[in-house]
Structures are given as C-alpha cells and as structure tokens.
PDB file of C-alpha atoms in Angstrom:
ATOM      1  CA  MET A 142     -26.214 -82.938 -19.232  1.00  0.00           C
ATOM      2  CA  LEU A 143     -28.728 -80.203 -18.635  1.00  0.00           C
ATOM      3  CA  SER A 144     -27.731 -79.976 -15.018  1.00  0.00           C
ATOM      4  CA  VAL A 145     -24.080 -79.735 -16.058  1.00  0.00           C
ATOM      5  CA  MET A 146     -24.925 -76.903 -18.426  1.00  0.00           C
ATOM      6  CA  LEU A 147     -26.934 -75.206 -15.716  1.00  0.00           C
ATOM      7  CA  LYS A 148     -24.008 -75.473 -13.307  1.00  0.00           C
ATOM      8  CA  GLU A 149     -21.589 -74.173 -15.950  1.00  0.00           C
ATOM      9  CA  HIS A 150     -23.961 -71.311 -16.651  1.00  0.00           C
ATOM     10  CA  GLN A 151     -24.247 -70.510 -12.942  1.00  0.00           C
ATOM     11  CA  VAL A 152     -20.465 -70.674 -12.550  1.00  0.00           C
ATOM     12  CA  LYS A 153     -19.986 -68.360 -15.532  1.00  0.00           C
ATOM     13  CA  LEU A 154     -22.674 -66.064 -14.177  1.00  0.00           C
ATOM     14  CA  ALA A 155     -20.993 -65.983 -10.768  1.00  0.00           C
ATOM     15  CA  MET A 156     -17.630 -65.300 -12.424  1.00  0.00           C
ATOM     16  CA  ARG A 157     -19.180 -62.439 -14.407  1.00  0.00           C
ATOM     17  CA  LYS A 158     -20.736 -61.013 -11.249  1.00  0.00           C
ATOM     18  CA  ASP A 159     -17.352 -61.269  -9.517  1.00  0.00           C
ATOM     19  CA  GLU A 160     -15.651 -59.571 -12.480  1.00  0.00           C
ATOM     20  CA  GLN A 161     -18.327 -56.883 -12.532  1.00  0.00           C
ATOM     21  CA  GLU A 162     -17.921 -56.341  -8.804  1.00  0.00           C
ATOM     22  CA  ILE A 163     -14.145 -56.073  -9.218  1.00  0.00           C
ATOM     23  CA  ARG A 164     -14.570 -53.625 -12.098  1.00  0.00           C
ATOM     24  CA  ARG A 165     -17.145 -51.644 -10.114  1.00  0.00           C
ATOM     25  CA  LYS A 166     -14.738 -51.424  -7.169  1.00  0.00           C
ATOM     26  CA  GLU A 167     -11.911 -50.361  -9.498  1.00  0.00           C
ATOM     27  CA  ALA A 168     -14.194 -47.727 -11.077  1.00  0.00           C
ATOM     28  CA  VAL A 169     -15.218 -46.418  -7.647  1.00  0.00           C
ATOM     29  CA  ALA A 170     -11.571 -46.355  -6.537  1.00  0.00           C
ATOM     30  CA  SER A 171     -10.575 -44.499  -9.728  1.00  0.00           C
ATOM     31  CA  ALA A 172     -13.423 -42.033  -9.284  1.00  0.00           C
ATOM     32  CA  MET A 173     -12.380 -41.452  -5.683  1.00  0.00           C
ATOM     33  CA  LEU A 174      -8.775 -40.924  -6.753  1.00  0.00           C
ATOM     34  CA  VAL A 175      -9.826 -38.454  -9.455  1.00  0.00           C
ATOM     35  CA  SER A 176     -12.053 -36.680  -6.945  1.00  0.00           C
ATOM     36  CA  GLU A 177      -9.213 -36.462  -4.403  1.00  0.00           C
ATOM     37  CA  VAL A 178      -6.750 -35.176  -7.001  1.00  0.00           C
ATOM     38  CA  LEU A 179      -9.197 -32.559  -8.251  1.00  0.00           C
ATOM     39  CA  THR A 180     -10.076 -31.511  -4.720  1.00  0.00           C
ATOM     40  CA  GLU A 181      -6.411 -31.291  -3.789  1.00  0.00           C
ATOM     41  CA  ARG A 182      -5.631 -29.141  -6.814  1.00  0.00           C
ATOM     42  CA  LEU A 183      -8.633 -26.948  -6.185  1.00  0.00           C
ATOM     43  CA  ASN A 184      -7.715 -26.589  -2.518  1.00  0.00           C
ATOM     44  CA  ARG A 185      -4.131 -25.766  -3.469  1.00  0.00           C
ATOM     45  CA  GLY A 186      -5.376 -23.028  -5.785  1.00  0.00           C
ATOM     46  CA  VAL A 187      -7.718 -21.684  -3.137  1.00  0.00           C
ATOM     47  CA  SER A 188      -4.925 -21.857  -0.574  1.00  0.00           C
ATOM     48  CA  GLU A 189      -2.573 -19.946  -2.869  1.00  0.00           C
ATOM     49  CA  ALA A 190      -5.265 -17.345  -3.565  1.00  0.00           C
ATOM     50  CA  TYR A 191      -5.876 -16.931   0.168  1.00  0.00           C
ATOM     51  CA  ALA A 192      -2.142 -16.596   0.868  1.00  0.00           C
ATOM     52  CA  ASN A 193      -1.840 -14.011  -1.898  1.00  0.00           C
ATOM     53  CA  GLU A 194      -4.830 -12.127  -0.516  1.00  0.00           C
ATOM     54  CA  LYS A 195      -3.217 -12.017   2.928  1.00  0.00           C
ATOM     55  CA  LYS A 196       0.032 -10.745   1.398  1.00  0.00           C
ATOM     56  CA  LEU A 197      -1.887  -8.061  -0.508  1.00  0.00           C
ATOM     57  CA  ASP A 198      -3.722  -7.018   2.646  1.00  0.00           C
ATOM     58  CA  THR A 199      -0.416  -6.743   4.514  1.00  0.00           C
ATOM     59  CA  GLU A 200       1.158  -4.715   1.720  1.00  0.00           C
ATOM     60  CA  ALA A 201      -1.919  -2.476   1.505  1.00  0.00           C
ATOM     61  CA  LYS A 202      -1.708  -1.773   5.237  1.00  0.00           C
ATOM     62  CA  LYS A 203       2.004  -0.977   4.928  1.00  0.00           C
ATOM     63  CA  LEU A 204       1.275   1.339   2.010  1.00  0.00           C
ATOM     64  CA  GLN A 205      -1.513   3.052   3.924  1.00  0.00           C
ATOM     65  CA  ASN A 206       0.775   3.561   6.928  1.00  0.00           C
ATOM     66  CA  SER A 207       3.529   4.926   4.692  1.00  0.00           C
ATOM     67  CA  ALA A 208       1.080   7.281   2.982  1.00  0.00           C
ATOM     68  CA  SER A 209      -0.192   8.527   6.345  1.00  0.00           C
ATOM     69  CA  GLN A 210       3.349   9.071   7.588  1.00  0.00           C
ATOM     70  CA  PHE A 211       4.253  10.893   4.360  1.00  0.00           C
ATOM     71  CA  SER A 212       1.163  13.065   4.720  1.00  0.00           C
ATOM     72  CA  ARG A 213       2.068  13.987   8.298  1.00  0.00           C
ATOM     73  CA  GLN A 214       5.644  14.736   7.268  1.00  0.00           C
ATOM     74  CA  THR A 215       4.432  16.874   4.360  1.00  0.00           C
ATOM     75  CA  ILE A 216       2.201  18.864   6.712  1.00  0.00           C
ATOM     76  CA  GLN A 217       5.183  19.428   9.019  1.00  0.00           C
ATOM     77  CA  TRP A 218       7.304  20.580   6.085  1.00  0.00           C
ATOM     78  CA  LEU A 219       4.571  22.994   4.987  1.00  0.00           C
ATOM     79  CA  GLN A 220       4.388  24.411   8.508  1.00  0.00           C
ATOM     80  CA  ILE A 221       8.165  24.858   8.577  1.00  0.00           C
ATOM     81  CA  ILE A 222       8.072  26.611   5.189  1.00  0.00           C
ATOM     82  CA  ASP A 223       5.214  28.874   6.342  1.00  0.00           C
ATOM     83  CA  ASN A 224       7.159  29.781   9.485  1.00  0.00           C
ATOM     84  CA  PHE A 225      10.239  30.479   7.369  1.00  0.00           C
ATOM     85  CA  ASN A 226       8.221  32.687   5.007  1.00  0.00           C
ATOM     86  CA  GLN A 227       6.783  34.577   7.983  1.00  0.00           C
ATOM     87  CA  ALA A 228      10.296  35.096   9.344  1.00  0.00           C
ATOM     88  CA  LEU A 229      11.423  36.395   5.960  1.00  0.00           C
ATOM     89  CA  LYS A 230       8.494  38.820   5.872  1.00  0.00           C
ATOM     90  CA  GLU A 231       9.409  40.047   9.331  1.00  0.00           C
ATOM     91  CA  ILE A 232      13.010  40.530   8.239  1.00  0.00           C
ATOM     92  CA  GLY A 233      11.736  42.460   5.226  1.00  0.00           C
ATOM     93  CA  ASP A 234       9.564  44.584   7.529  1.00  0.00           C
ATOM     94  CA  VAL A 235      12.566  45.299   9.771  1.00  0.00           C
ATOM     95  CA  GLU A 236      14.644  46.155   6.721  1.00  0.00           C
ATOM     96  CA  ASN A 237      11.962  48.556   5.467  1.00  0.00           C
ATOM     97  CA  TRP A 238      11.716  50.074   8.959  1.00  0.00           C
ATOM     98  CA  ALA A 239      15.507  50.449   9.088  1.00  0.00           C
ATOM     99  CA  THR A 240      15.539  52.044   5.636  1.00  0.00           C
ATOM    100  CA  SER A 241      12.762  54.403   6.671  1.00  0.00           C
ATOM    101  CA  ILE A 242      14.625  55.335   9.884  1.00  0.00           C
ATOM    102  CA  GLU A 243      17.835  55.797   7.901  1.00  0.00           C
ATOM    103  CA  THR A 244      16.074  58.126   5.443  1.00  0.00           C
ATOM    104  CA  ASP A 245      14.533  60.089   8.306  1.00  0.00           C
ATOM    105  CA  MET A 246      17.915  60.337  10.043  1.00  0.00           C
ATOM    106  CA  ARG A 247      19.572  61.602   6.844  1.00  0.00           C
ATOM    107  CA  THR A 248      16.824  64.174   6.466  1.00  0.00           C
ATOM    108  CA  ILE A 249      17.317  65.262  10.095  1.00  0.00           C
ATOM    109  CA  ALA A 250      21.108  65.260   9.642  1.00  0.00           C
ATOM    110  CA  SER A 251      20.783  67.357   6.503  1.00  0.00           C
ATOM    111  CA  ALA A 252      18.434  69.749   8.260  1.00  0.00           C
ATOM    112  CA  LEU A 253      20.789  70.036  11.237  1.00  0.00           C
ATOM    113  CA  GLU A 254      23.748  70.506   8.965  1.00  0.00           C
ATOM    114  CA  TYR A 255      21.869  73.162   7.015  1.00  0.00           C
ATOM    115  CA  ALA A 256      20.824  74.859  10.234  1.00  0.00           C
ATOM    116  CA  TYR A 257      24.384  74.723  11.575  1.00  0.00           C
ATOM    117  CA  LYS A 258      25.795  76.211   8.381  1.00  0.00           C
ATOM    118  CA  GLY A 259      23.134  78.896   8.485  1.00  0.00           C
ATOM    119  CA  ASN A 260      24.081  79.794  12.063  1.00  0.00           C
ATOM    120  CA  THR A 261      27.796  80.060  11.282  1.00  0.00           C
ATOM    121  CA  PHE A 262      27.243  82.764   8.700  1.00  0.00           C
ATOM    122  CA  THR A 263      25.131  84.940  10.947  1.00  0.00           C
ATOM    123  CA  ILE A 264      27.585  85.075  13.842  1.00  0.00           C
TER     124      ILE A 264
END
C-alpha cells in the first residue's frame, strides 16, 4: 500500500511537472508574442517617424531652393527697376537740357528780333 501511494504520488508529481512545463512554455510563448507585437508597433512608429522626417527634409530643401530662386529673381527685378529709374533720370536731364536750350533760343530770337526791328527804323 505504501508503495502504491508512493507511485501515485510520483505520478501526480510528474503530471504536475508536465503541467508546469506546459504552462511555462505557454507563458514564454505569450511573452514572446507580446514582445514581438510591441517591437513591431514600436518599429512601425519609428519607421513612420523616419519616413516623415525624410519627407520634411525633402520639403525643406524644396522650400530653400524656392526661396533662393525668389531671392535671385527679386535681385534681378531690383536691378531692372534701378536701370529704369536711371533711364527716367536721364530723360528728365534731357528734358531739362531741352527746356534750357529752348529758353536760350527764345532769348536769342527775341534779341535778334529786337535788333532787327531796331535796324529797320534807322535805315
């Protein structure tokens, strides 16, 4: 009877060890699954952040290129406007010169006319 009880106890003990081993394997498998899921989600987030960073870098480069191009174009426009202003000043200078010449010519014409009228009376 004692040997039967010992065998039953050993069988139960072996069954418990088997059950514990099965549960341990299930726990390890569950932990691995949780670890994989968490790692996958974390990697997905990191991957999305990296992709977004690359997009931002690309957009920043495009913006920088556009700003540089706009700056160059603005400088060209300013040069064109300066040249136009210089041309207008020159036209104004020519107009003043022409007005001055016209005034001088009228003065000369008046003087000649006066001199001519003065000569007609003395003859």
